[in-house]
Coordinates of C-alpha atoms and ligand atoms in Angstrom, one line a residue:
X51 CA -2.3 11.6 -17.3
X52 CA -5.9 10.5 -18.3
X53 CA -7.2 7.2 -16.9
X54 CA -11.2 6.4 -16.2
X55 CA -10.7 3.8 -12.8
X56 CA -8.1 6.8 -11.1
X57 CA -7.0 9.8 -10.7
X58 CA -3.4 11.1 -10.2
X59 CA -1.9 14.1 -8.8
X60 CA 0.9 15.3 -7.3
X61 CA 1.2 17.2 -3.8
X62 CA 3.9 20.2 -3.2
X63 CA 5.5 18.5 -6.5
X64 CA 7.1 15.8 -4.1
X65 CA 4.1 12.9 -3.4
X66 CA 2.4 11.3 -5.8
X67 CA -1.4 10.8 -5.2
X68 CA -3.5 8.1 -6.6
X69 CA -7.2 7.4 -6.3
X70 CA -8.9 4.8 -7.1
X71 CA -12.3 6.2 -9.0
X72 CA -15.0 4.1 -9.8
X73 CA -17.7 4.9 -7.2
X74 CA -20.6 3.2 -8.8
X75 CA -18.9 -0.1 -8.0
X76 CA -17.6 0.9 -4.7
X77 CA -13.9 1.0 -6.3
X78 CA -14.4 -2.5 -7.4
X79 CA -10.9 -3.6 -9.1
X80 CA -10.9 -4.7 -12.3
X81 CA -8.4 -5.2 -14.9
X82 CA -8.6 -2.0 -16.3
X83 CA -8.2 -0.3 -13.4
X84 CA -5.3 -2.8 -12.1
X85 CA -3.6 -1.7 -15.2
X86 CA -3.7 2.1 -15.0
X87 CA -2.8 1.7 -11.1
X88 CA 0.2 -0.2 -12.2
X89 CA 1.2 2.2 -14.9
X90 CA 0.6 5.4 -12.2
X91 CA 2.9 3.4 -10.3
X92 CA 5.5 3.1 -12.6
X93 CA 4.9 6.6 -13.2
X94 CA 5.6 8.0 -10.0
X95 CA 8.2 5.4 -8.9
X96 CA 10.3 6.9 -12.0
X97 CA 9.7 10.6 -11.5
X98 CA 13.1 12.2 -9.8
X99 CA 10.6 14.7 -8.0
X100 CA 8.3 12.4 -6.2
X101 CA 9.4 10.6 -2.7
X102 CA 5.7 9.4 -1.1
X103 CA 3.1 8.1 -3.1
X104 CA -0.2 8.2 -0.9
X105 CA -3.3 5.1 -2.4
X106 CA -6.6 6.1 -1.5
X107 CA -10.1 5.9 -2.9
X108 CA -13.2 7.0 -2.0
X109 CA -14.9 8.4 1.3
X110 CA -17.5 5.2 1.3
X111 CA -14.9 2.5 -0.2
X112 CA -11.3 2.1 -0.4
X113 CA -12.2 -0.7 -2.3
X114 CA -14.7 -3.5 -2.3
X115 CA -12.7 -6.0 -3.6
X116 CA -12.3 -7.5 -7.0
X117 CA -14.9 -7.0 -9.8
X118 CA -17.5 -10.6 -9.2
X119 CA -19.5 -9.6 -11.6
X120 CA -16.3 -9.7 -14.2
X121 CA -15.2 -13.1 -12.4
X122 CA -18.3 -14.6 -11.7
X123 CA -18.7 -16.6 -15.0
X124 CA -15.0 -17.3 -15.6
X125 CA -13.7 -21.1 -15.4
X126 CA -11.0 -22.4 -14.3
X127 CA -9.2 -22.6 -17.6
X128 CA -10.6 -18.5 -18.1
X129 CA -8.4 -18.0 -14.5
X130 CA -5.6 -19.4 -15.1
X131 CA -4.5 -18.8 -18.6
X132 CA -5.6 -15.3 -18.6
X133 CA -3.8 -14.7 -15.2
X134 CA -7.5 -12.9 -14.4
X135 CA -7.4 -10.6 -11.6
X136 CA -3.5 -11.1 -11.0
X137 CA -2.4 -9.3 -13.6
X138 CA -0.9 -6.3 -12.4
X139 CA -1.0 -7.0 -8.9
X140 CA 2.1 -7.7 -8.0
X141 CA 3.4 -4.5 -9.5
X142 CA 2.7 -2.6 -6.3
X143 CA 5.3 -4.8 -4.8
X144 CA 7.9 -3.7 -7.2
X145 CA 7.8 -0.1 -6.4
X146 CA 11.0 1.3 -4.5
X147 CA 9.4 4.3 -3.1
X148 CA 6.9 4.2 -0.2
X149 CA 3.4 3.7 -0.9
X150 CA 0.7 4.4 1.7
X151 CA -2.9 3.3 2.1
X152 CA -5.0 5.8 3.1
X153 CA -8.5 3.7 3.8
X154 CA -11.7 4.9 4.3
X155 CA -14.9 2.9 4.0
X156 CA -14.4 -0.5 2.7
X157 CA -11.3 -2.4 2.0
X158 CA -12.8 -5.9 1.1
X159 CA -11.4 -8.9 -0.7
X160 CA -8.7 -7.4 -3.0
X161 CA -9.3 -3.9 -1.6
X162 CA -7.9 -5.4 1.8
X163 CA -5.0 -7.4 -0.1
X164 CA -4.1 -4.1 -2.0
X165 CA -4.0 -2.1 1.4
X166 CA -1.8 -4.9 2.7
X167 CA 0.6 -5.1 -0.1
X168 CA 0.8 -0.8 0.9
X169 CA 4.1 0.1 3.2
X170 CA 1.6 0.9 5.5
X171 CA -2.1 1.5 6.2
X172 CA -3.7 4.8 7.5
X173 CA -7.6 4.0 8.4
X174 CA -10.1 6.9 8.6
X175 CA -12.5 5.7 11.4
X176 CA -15.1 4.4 9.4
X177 CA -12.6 2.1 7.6
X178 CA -13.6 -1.4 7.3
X179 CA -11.4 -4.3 6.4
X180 CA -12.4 -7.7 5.9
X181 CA -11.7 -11.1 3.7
X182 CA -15.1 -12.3 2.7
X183 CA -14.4 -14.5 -0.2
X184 CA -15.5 -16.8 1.9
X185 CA -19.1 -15.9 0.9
X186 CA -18.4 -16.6 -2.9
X187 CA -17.2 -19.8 -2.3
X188 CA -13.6 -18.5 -3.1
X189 CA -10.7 -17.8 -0.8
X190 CA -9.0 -14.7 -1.1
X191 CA -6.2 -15.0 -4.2
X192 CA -3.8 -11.7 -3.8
X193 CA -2.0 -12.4 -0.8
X194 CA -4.9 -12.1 1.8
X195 CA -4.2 -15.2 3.5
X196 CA -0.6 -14.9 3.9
X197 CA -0.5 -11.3 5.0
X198 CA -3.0 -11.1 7.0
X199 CA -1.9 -13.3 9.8
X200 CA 1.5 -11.8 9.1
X201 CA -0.2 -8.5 10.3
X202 CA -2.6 -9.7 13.1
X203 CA -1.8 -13.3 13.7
X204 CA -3.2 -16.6 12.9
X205 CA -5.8 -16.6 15.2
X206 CA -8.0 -13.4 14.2
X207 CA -6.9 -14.0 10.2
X208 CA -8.2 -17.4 10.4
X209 CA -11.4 -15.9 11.8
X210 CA -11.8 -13.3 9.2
X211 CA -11.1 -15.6 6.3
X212 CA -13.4 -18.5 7.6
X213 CA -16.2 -16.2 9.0
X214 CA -16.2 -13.4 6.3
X215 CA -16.5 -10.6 9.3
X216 CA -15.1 -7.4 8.9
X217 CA -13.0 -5.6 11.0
X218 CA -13.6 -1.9 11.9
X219 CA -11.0 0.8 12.4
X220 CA -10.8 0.2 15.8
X221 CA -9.6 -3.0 16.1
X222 CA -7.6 -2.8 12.8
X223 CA -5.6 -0.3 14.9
X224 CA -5.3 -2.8 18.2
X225 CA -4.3 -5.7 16.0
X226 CA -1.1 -3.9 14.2
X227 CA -3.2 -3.9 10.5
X228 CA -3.1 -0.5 10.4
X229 CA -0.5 2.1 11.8
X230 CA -2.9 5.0 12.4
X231 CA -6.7 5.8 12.7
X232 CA -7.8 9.5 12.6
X233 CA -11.3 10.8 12.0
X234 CA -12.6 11.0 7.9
X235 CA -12.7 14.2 7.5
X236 CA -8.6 14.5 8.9
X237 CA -7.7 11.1 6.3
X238 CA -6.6 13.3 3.4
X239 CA -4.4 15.4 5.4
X240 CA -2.8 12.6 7.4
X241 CA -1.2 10.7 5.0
X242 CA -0.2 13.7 2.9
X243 CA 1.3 14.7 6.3
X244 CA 3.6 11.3 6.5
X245 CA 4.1 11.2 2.4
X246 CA 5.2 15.1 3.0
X247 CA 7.7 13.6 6.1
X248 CA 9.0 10.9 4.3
X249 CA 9.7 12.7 0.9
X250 CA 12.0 15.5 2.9
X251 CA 14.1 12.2 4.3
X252 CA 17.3 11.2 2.2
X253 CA 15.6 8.9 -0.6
X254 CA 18.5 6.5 -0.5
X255 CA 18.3 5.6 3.1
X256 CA 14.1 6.1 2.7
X257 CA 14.3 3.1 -0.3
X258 CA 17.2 1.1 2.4
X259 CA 14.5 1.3 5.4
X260 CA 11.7 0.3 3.0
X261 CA 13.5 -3.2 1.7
X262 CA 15.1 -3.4 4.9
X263 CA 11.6 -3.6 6.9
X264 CA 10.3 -6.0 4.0
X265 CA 13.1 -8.1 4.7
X266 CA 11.6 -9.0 7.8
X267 CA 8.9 -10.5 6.5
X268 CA 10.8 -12.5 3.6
X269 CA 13.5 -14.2 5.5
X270 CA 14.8 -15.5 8.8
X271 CA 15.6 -13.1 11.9
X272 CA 19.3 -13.7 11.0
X273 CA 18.9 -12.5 7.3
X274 CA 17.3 -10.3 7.9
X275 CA 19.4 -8.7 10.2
X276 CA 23.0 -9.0 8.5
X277 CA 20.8 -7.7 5.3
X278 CA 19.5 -4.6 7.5
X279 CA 23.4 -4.4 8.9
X280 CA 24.9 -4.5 5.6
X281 CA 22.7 -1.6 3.8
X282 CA 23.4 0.1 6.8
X283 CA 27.4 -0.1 6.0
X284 CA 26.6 1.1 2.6
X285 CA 24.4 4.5 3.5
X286 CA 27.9 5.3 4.5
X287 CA 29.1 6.2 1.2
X288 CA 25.9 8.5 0.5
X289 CA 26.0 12.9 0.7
X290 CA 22.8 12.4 2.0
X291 CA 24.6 10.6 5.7
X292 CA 27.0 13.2 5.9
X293 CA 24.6 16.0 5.6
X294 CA 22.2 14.5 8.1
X295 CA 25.1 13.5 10.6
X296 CA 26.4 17.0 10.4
X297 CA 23.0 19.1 10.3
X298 CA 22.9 17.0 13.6
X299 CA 25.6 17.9 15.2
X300 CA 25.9 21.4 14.2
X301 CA 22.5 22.1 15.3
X302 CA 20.6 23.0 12.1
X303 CA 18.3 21.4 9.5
X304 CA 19.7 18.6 7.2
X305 CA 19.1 19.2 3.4
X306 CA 18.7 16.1 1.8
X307 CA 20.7 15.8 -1.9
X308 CA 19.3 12.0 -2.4
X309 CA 22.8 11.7 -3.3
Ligands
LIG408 C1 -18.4 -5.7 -8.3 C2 -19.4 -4.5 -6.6 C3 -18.5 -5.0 -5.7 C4 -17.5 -5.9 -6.1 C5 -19.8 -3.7 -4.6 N1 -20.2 -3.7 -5.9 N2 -18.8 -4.5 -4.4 N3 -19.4 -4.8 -7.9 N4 -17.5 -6.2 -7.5 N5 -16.6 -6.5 -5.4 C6 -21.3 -2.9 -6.5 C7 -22.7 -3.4 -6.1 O1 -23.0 -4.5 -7.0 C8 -23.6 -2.3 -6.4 O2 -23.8 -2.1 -7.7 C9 -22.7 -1.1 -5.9 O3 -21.3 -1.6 -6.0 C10 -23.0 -0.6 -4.5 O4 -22.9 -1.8 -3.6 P1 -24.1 -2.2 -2.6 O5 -23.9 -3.6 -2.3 O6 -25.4 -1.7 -3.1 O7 -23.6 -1.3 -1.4 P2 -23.8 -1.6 0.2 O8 -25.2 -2.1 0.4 O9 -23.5 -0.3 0.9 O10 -22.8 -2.7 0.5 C11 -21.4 -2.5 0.4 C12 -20.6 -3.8 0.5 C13 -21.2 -4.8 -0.6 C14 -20.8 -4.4 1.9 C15 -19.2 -3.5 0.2 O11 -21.3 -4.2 -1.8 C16 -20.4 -6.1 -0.7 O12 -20.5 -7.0 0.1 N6 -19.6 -6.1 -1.8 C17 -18.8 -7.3 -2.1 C18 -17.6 -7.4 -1.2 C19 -16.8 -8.7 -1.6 O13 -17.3 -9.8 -1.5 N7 -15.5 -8.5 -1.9 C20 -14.6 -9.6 -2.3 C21 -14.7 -9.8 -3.7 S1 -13.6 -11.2 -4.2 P3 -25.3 -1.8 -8.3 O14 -25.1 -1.8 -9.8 O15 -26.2 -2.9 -7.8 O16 -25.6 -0.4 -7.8 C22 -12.1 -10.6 -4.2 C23 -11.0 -11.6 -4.6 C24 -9.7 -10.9 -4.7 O17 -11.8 -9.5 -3.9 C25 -8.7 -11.7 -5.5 C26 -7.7 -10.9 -6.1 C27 -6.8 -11.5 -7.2

């Protein structure tokens, strides 16, 4: 696949990897580059082979946010008839298969929103995460100021999207917005480690635990749990549960059919 905002790849033929390439702009996400990450998505999501897909960028920026300088003249009319910047951005969410951030440098703006709308988040320790739309006299448009407190609570999301500070690796960790930190030059491997963990797993019960956990955050405690209880009942008709069961039992490794 040839794109010019990221590159794609595949790891041991079973993770998808996507990176986000324009480093002159610090990874800055414009349309163009929405709509090849959407289509990589697609891409991957479809492809029998791959169970992970792992988003990352570069060493110095995840991604600094959405493209101002493509923004910075548009209207309000220009906005919202041309669905500017939200085009495409939702597409992450429709992917079945797992999708992890793997941050390093910045993740600003819509490079923080995009890390957010990831399964999960693994930081390098120089990783940097922060809603500063504030600055531009905007507010943060792709889901910053709804997940954000979702992940670290009202009171240090209302401080990152009033103040504009970012917040380093560190305390992304401590606050529950990211799952793991690990030095830069260990990032890469990390994540390709979990994609690699997660792609061996039955894909069934992989995609059940993925909508399962979402759940969670779309619904009340009691959905949510007769949702988690009823996919539950239904892994119960896959090969994949009565391979794992017995590998258990007799002592040897499951091979997963994703059947
Ligand atoms: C366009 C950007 C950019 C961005 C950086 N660049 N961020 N271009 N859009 N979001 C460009 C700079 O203009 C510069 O280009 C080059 O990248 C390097 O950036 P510097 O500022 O020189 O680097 P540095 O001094 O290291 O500072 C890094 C930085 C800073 C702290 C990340 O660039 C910064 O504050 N960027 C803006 C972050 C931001 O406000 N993000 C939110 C955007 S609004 P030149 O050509 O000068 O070399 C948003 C809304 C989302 O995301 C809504 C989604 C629907």
């Amino acid at each position: 696949m040839s794109y010019t905002s990221i590159e794609v790849r595949t790891e041991a033929e079973k993770v998808g990897v996507i990176t986000l390439n324009r480093p002159k702009q610090l990874n800055a996400l414009n349309d163009q580059l929405m709509d090849e990450l959407g289509e990589a998505l697609h891409i991957f999501d479809s492809d029998e082979g791959i169970g992970c897909i792992v988003l990352t960028g570069s060493e110095k920026a995840f991604a600094a946010g959405a493209d101002i300088g493509a923004m910075a003249k548009f209207s309000f009319a220009d906005a919202y008839k041309g669905d500017y910047i939200s085009r495409n951005w939702e597409t992450i969410r429709s992917i079945r298969k797992p999708v992890i951030a793997a941050v390093s440098g910045f993740a600003l703006g819509g490079g923080c929103e995009l890390a957010m709308m990831c399964d999960f988040i693994i930081a390098a320790d120089n990783a940097k995460f922060g809603q500063p739309e504030i600055k531009l006299g905007v507010i943060p448009g792709a889901g910053g100021t709804q997940r954000l407190p979702r992940a670290v609570g009202k009171s240090k999301a209302m401080d990152m999207a009033l103040t504009g500070r970012m917040m380093d690796a560190v305390e992304a960790e401590r606050s529950g917005l990211v799952s793991r930190v690990v030095p830069l030059d260990k990032l890469q491997d990390e994540a390709l480690g979990a994609a690699l963990v997660i792609s061996d797993f039955s894909r069934i019960a992989v995609m059940a635990a993925k909508e399962s956990v979402n759940r969670a955050f779309e619904s009340g405690l009691s959905d949510g749990v007769m949702f988690e209880r009823r996919l539950f009942h239904a892994l119960f008709a896959t090969a994949d549960q009565k391979e794992g069961m017995d590998a258990f039992v007799n002592k040897r490794k499951a091979v997963f059919t994703h059947l």
